Short mmCIF file of C-alpha atoms in Angstrom, two decimals:
data_model
loop_
_atom_site.label_atom_id
_atom_site.label_comp_id
_atom_site.label_asym_id
_atom_site.label_seq_id
_atom_site.Cartn_x
_atom_site.Cartn_y
_atom_site.Cartn_z
CA MET A 1 8.75 -22.24 13.73
CA LEU A 2 5.95 -23.57 11.31
CA SER A 3 2.80 -22.43 13.27
CA TYR A 4 1.95 -19.28 11.21
CA GLN A 5 -0.65 -19.29 8.61
CA HIS A 6 -1.62 -16.43 6.86
CA ILE A 7 -4.99 -16.92 6.25
CA TYR A 8 -5.78 -15.12 9.44
CA HIS A 9 -4.50 -11.86 8.18
CA ALA A 10 -4.71 -12.33 4.18
CA GLY A 11 -5.68 -8.82 2.77
CA ASN A 12 -5.12 -6.82 5.60
CA LEU A 13 -3.52 -3.29 5.57
CA ALA A 14 0.04 -4.63 5.59
CA ASP A 15 -0.63 -6.98 2.50
CA VAL A 16 -2.24 -3.79 0.78
CA GLN A 17 1.04 -2.07 1.22
CA LYS A 18 3.09 -4.87 0.55
CA HIS A 19 1.31 -6.18 -2.58
CA ALA A 20 1.00 -2.81 -4.20
CA LEU A 21 4.46 -2.21 -4.20
CA LEU A 22 5.49 -5.60 -5.09
CA ALA A 23 3.07 -5.62 -8.16
CA TRP A 24 4.70 -1.76 -9.32
CA VAL A 25 7.99 -3.45 -9.05
CA LEU A 26 7.03 -6.63 -11.32
CA ASP A 27 5.39 -4.12 -13.58
CA TYR A 28 8.29 -2.10 -13.95
CA LEU A 29 10.27 -4.93 -14.58
CA THR A 30 8.39 -6.32 -17.42
CA GLN A 31 8.42 -3.02 -19.26
CA LYS A 32 11.69 -4.47 -20.78
CA ASP A 33 11.26 -7.32 -23.31
CA LYS A 34 14.05 -9.35 -21.44
CA PRO A 35 13.47 -12.37 -18.85
CA LEU A 36 13.76 -11.76 -15.18
CA THR A 37 13.92 -14.41 -12.15
CA TYR A 38 11.47 -13.89 -9.40
CA LEU A 39 12.13 -15.79 -5.66
CA GLU A 40 10.36 -15.64 -2.49
CA THR A 41 11.88 -16.83 0.66
CA HIS A 42 8.70 -17.44 2.71
CA SER A 43 5.69 -17.66 0.35
CA GLY A 44 2.63 -19.15 2.22
CA ARG A 45 -0.13 -20.90 0.10
CA GLY A 46 -0.28 -18.05 -2.47
CA LEU A 47 -4.12 -18.01 -2.35
CA TYR A 48 -6.38 -16.80 -0.39
CA GLN A 49 -10.43 -17.40 0.43
CA LEU A 50 -11.46 -14.23 2.29
CA ASP A 51 -14.84 -15.55 3.08
CA ALA A 52 -13.05 -18.33 5.28
CA ALA A 53 -13.85 -18.60 8.93
CA GLU A 54 -9.97 -17.39 9.85
CA ALA A 55 -10.41 -14.71 7.58
CA VAL A 56 -13.61 -13.77 8.81
CA ARG A 57 -13.02 -14.27 12.38
CA THR A 58 -10.30 -11.62 12.48
CA GLY A 59 -11.87 -9.15 10.32
CA GLU A 60 -8.60 -8.02 8.86
CA ALA A 61 -9.31 -8.15 5.26
CA ALA A 62 -12.59 -6.23 5.59
CA ALA A 63 -10.41 -3.58 6.67
CA GLY A 64 -7.70 -4.07 4.33
CA ILE A 65 -8.35 -4.75 0.76
CA GLU A 66 -11.91 -5.02 0.95
CA ARG A 67 -11.92 -1.37 1.90
CA ALA A 68 -9.38 -0.37 -0.46
CA LEU A 69 -11.00 -1.90 -3.30
CA ARG A 70 -14.57 -0.34 -2.37
CA GLU A 71 -13.06 3.10 -1.96
CA LYS A 72 -10.96 2.75 -5.23
CA TRP A 73 -7.28 3.00 -3.91
CA PHE A 74 -6.02 1.67 -6.85
CA PRO A 75 -7.08 2.48 -10.31
CA ALA A 76 -7.99 -0.17 -12.69
CA ASP A 77 -4.98 -0.28 -14.88
CA HIS A 78 -2.79 -0.44 -11.60
CA PRO A 79 -0.60 -3.93 -11.79
CA LEU A 80 -2.20 -4.76 -8.13
CA SER A 81 -5.91 -4.26 -9.72
CA ARG A 82 -4.97 -6.02 -12.70
CA ALA A 83 -3.78 -9.19 -10.80
CA LEU A 84 -6.37 -9.44 -8.10
CA GLU A 85 -9.21 -9.02 -11.10
CA ASN A 86 -7.79 -11.81 -12.66
CA VAL A 87 -7.71 -13.88 -9.81
CA ARG A 88 -11.19 -13.10 -8.61
CA ALA A 89 -12.24 -13.95 -12.52
CA GLN A 90 -10.54 -17.65 -12.08
CA TYR A 91 -10.94 -18.49 -8.58
CA GLY A 92 -14.01 -16.73 -7.33
CA GLU A 93 -15.08 -13.30 -5.79
CA HIS A 94 -13.65 -13.93 -2.56
CA SER A 95 -10.19 -14.93 -3.69
CA TYR A 96 -7.38 -12.90 -3.00
CA ALA A 97 -3.98 -13.75 -4.56
CA GLY A 98 -0.74 -13.64 -2.17
CA SER A 99 2.46 -12.43 -3.35
CA PRO A 100 2.87 -15.98 -5.16
CA MET A 101 -0.14 -15.50 -7.14
CA ILE A 102 0.41 -11.79 -7.86
CA ALA A 103 3.82 -12.47 -9.47
CA ALA A 104 2.70 -15.32 -11.48
CA ASN A 105 -0.17 -13.21 -12.97
CA LEU A 106 2.14 -10.23 -13.74
CA LEU A 107 4.92 -12.17 -15.25
CA ARG A 108 5.46 -13.83 -18.59
CA ASP A 109 6.07 -17.35 -19.70
CA GLN A 110 9.92 -16.00 -20.30
CA ASP A 111 10.15 -15.46 -16.78
CA SER A 112 11.54 -17.79 -13.98
CA LEU A 113 9.57 -18.01 -10.50
CA HIS A 114 10.85 -19.85 -7.36
CA PHE A 115 8.78 -19.93 -4.22
CA ALA A 116 10.00 -21.49 -0.72
CA GLU A 117 7.83 -22.43 1.77
CA LEU A 118 8.53 -25.05 5.05
CA HIS A 119 4.92 -25.28 6.62
CA PRO A 120 3.84 -28.68 5.26
CA GLN A 121 0.00 -27.94 4.70
CA GLU A 122 0.98 -24.35 2.96
CA HIS A 123 3.91 -26.10 1.08
CA ALA A 124 1.34 -28.31 -0.64
CA ALA A 125 -1.68 -25.99 -1.14
CA LEU A 126 1.37 -23.59 -2.93
CA SER A 127 2.47 -26.31 -5.03
CA MET A 128 -1.01 -27.22 -6.26
CA THR A 129 -1.69 -23.33 -6.69
CA MET A 130 1.48 -22.76 -8.72
CA SER A 131 1.47 -25.65 -10.77
CA PRO A 132 -0.38 -24.25 -13.97
CA PHE A 133 2.27 -21.40 -13.75
CA GLY A 134 5.39 -23.72 -14.57
CA ALA A 135 6.72 -22.20 -10.60
CA LYS A 136 9.22 -24.00 -9.05
CA VAL A 137 8.11 -24.80 -5.29
CA TYR A 138 10.42 -26.12 -2.72
CA LYS A 139 10.01 -27.07 0.72
CA GLN A 140 13.16 -25.66 2.14
CA ASP A 141 14.78 -22.83 4.07
CA GLY A 142 14.15 -19.49 2.22
CA TYR A 143 17.50 -18.20 3.13
CA GLU A 144 19.22 -21.41 2.08
CA LEU A 145 17.35 -21.52 -1.25
CA ALA A 146 18.18 -17.67 -2.09
CA HIS A 147 21.53 -18.59 -1.39
CA SER A 148 21.73 -21.48 -3.67
CA LEU A 149 19.88 -20.04 -6.56
CA LEU A 150 21.79 -16.66 -6.51
CA PRO A 151 22.93 -15.03 -8.58
CA PRO A 152 19.85 -16.71 -10.58
CA THR A 153 19.88 -17.24 -14.30
CA PRO A 154 18.23 -14.78 -15.89
CA ARG A 155 20.21 -12.48 -13.97
CA ARG A 156 17.49 -9.99 -13.83
CA GLY A 157 14.69 -10.06 -11.23
CA MET A 158 13.71 -9.80 -7.73
CA LEU A 159 13.75 -11.44 -4.27
CA LEU A 160 10.94 -10.65 -1.74
CA ILE A 161 11.78 -11.38 2.00
CA ASP A 162 9.01 -11.60 3.83
CA PRO A 163 8.88 -13.76 7.29
CA SER A 164 6.48 -14.19 9.96
CA TYR A 165 8.95 -12.68 12.39
CA GLU A 166 7.70 -15.09 15.09
CA VAL A 167 11.22 -15.43 16.14
CA LYS A 168 12.42 -12.49 17.75
CA SER A 169 15.91 -13.00 16.19
CA GLU A 170 15.08 -12.45 12.87
CA TYR A 171 15.12 -8.79 13.37
CA ASP A 172 18.76 -9.41 14.19
CA ARG A 173 19.63 -12.09 11.44
CA LEU A 174 18.23 -9.89 8.56
CA PRO A 175 20.72 -6.92 7.93
CA GLY A 176 23.68 -9.36 7.71
CA ALA A 177 21.30 -11.86 5.47
CA ILE A 178 20.50 -8.98 2.84
CA ALA A 179 23.82 -7.90 2.58
CA LYS A 180 25.31 -11.07 1.77
CA LEU A 181 22.61 -11.62 -0.93
CA HIS A 182 23.18 -8.38 -2.30
CA ARG A 183 26.95 -9.42 -2.44
CA LYS A 184 25.92 -12.43 -4.70
CA TRP A 185 23.15 -10.72 -6.80
CA ASN A 186 24.05 -6.97 -7.05
CA VAL A 187 21.61 -6.33 -9.77
CA GLY A 188 18.69 -7.74 -8.24
CA VAL A 189 16.08 -5.97 -6.74
CA LEU A 190 15.89 -7.01 -2.80
CA ALA A 191 12.89 -6.49 -0.86
CA LEU A 192 12.04 -6.80 2.64
CA TRP A 193 8.67 -6.64 4.46
CA TYR A 194 8.75 -6.13 8.08
CA PRO A 195 5.75 -5.19 10.29
CA ILE A 196 5.78 -2.23 12.62
CA LEU A 197 4.87 -3.41 16.11
CA SER A 198 3.86 -0.66 19.08
CA ASP A 199 7.09 -1.58 20.95
CA GLY A 200 9.60 -0.74 17.76
CA ARG A 201 11.46 -3.36 17.79
CA HIS A 202 12.02 -3.03 13.51
CA GLU A 203 13.93 0.13 14.46
CA PRO A 204 17.28 -1.33 15.24
CA MET A 205 16.99 -3.18 11.89
CA ILE A 206 16.13 -0.65 10.03
CA GLU A 207 18.82 1.60 11.44
CA ALA A 208 21.33 -1.43 10.42
CA LEU A 209 20.31 -2.01 7.24
CA LYS A 210 20.53 1.81 6.31
CA LYS A 211 24.32 2.37 7.50
CA GLN A 212 25.30 -0.58 5.11
CA GLY A 213 24.95 1.94 2.53
CA LEU A 214 23.41 -0.75 -0.10
CA PRO A 215 23.03 1.02 -3.33
CA LYS A 216 19.47 2.39 -4.59
CA SER A 217 17.88 1.67 -0.98
CA GLU A 218 14.51 2.84 -0.42
CA CYS A 219 12.23 2.31 3.15
CA HIS A 220 8.76 2.77 2.74
CA GLU A 221 6.29 2.66 6.09
CA VAL A 222 2.65 3.18 6.52
CA ARG A 223 1.18 3.50 9.64
CA PHE A 224 -2.72 2.42 10.59
CA PRO A 225 -4.99 1.42 13.66
CA ALA A 226 -4.72 -1.97 15.07
CA ALA A 227 -7.04 -4.25 13.80
CA ARG A 228 -8.58 -4.81 17.22
CA GLU A 229 -8.04 -4.02 21.11
CA GLY A 230 -4.36 -5.57 22.08
CA HIS A 231 -3.29 -6.17 18.52
CA ARG A 232 0.64 -4.77 18.27
CA MET A 233 0.68 -4.32 14.69
CA ILE A 234 0.15 -0.67 14.00
CA GLY A 235 2.13 -0.35 10.55
CA SER A 236 4.07 -1.91 7.69
CA GLY A 237 7.16 -1.42 6.22
CA MET A 238 8.96 -2.17 2.96
CA PHE A 239 13.00 -1.90 2.60
CA VAL A 240 14.05 -2.16 -0.94
CA VAL A 241 17.69 -2.39 -2.43
CA ASN A 242 18.23 -1.14 -5.71
CA ALA A 243 14.63 0.26 -6.03
CA PRO A 244 13.59 0.96 -9.62
CA TYR A 245 13.04 4.61 -10.91
CA GLY A 246 9.66 6.01 -10.22
CA PHE A 247 9.57 3.99 -6.82
CA ILE A 248 9.29 7.00 -4.62
CA GLU A 249 6.67 7.92 -6.96
CA GLU A 250 4.19 5.14 -6.05
CA THR A 251 5.36 5.12 -2.37
CA THR A 252 4.27 9.18 -2.24
CA ARG A 253 0.72 7.78 -3.95
CA LEU A 254 0.33 5.05 -1.00
CA ASP A 255 0.87 7.57 1.37
CA ALA A 256 -1.84 9.57 0.21
CA MET A 257 -4.38 6.32 0.37
CA PHE A 258 -3.15 5.44 3.97
CA LEU A 259 -3.67 9.01 5.25
CA ARG A 260 -7.39 8.44 4.73
CA LEU A 261 -7.55 6.16 7.60
CA ALA A 262 -5.51 8.69 9.82
CA SER A 263 -7.99 11.45 8.81
CA LEU A 264 -11.35 9.12 9.93
#
């Protein structure tokens, strides 16, 4: 399905969790002076303007990243802070980096970037946004792209799977898909983002993932108030295979930030 456009939700509390963990993992991986590969299956446009009518209409960025920055959830030296500051300096104070732009700002010239996006307008915007970074942008199904590229060269690296979950069967598909991707790329960090909805539909998927016994698997979830009355998303999750050393400490720090919301 090609109806989803992330501009309505860019910078929401789910993005805060997802992008903080993404930035932390990429920063960890670049501490070694060895090249790496970064891939995404569902990239979106890569760069958003939070003063756009769509973002202002939902108010999700105001309750998400704008609040997190105002309350200094992240120190200046946190990799997410560095990436967002770079983007605002280059594209304006209302700019917000999607995951492709976060990766492009944290990775190095020696690293390879691959992004898949099927939505025609989003793909066109992503291609333009990523052109200065030497990234490869594909108008292709993200799962097909991942299978065609894995194992990649360079062999170190990370794959982010971030679907819109507009199709309910996505939840059933993902455990098997991740197991196959891991078999092809057993050293890669595989990160799956998923929404936590009020009906708990993510729970069987996470149970199935945990039963597979994938190495160094970590599951991190945060809860937060619904963006508006009737909105079903009440949290955000990341399931990570081959989670790097120190990942738990970063999730613990994030937990403390999100607990502020529950205490209000």
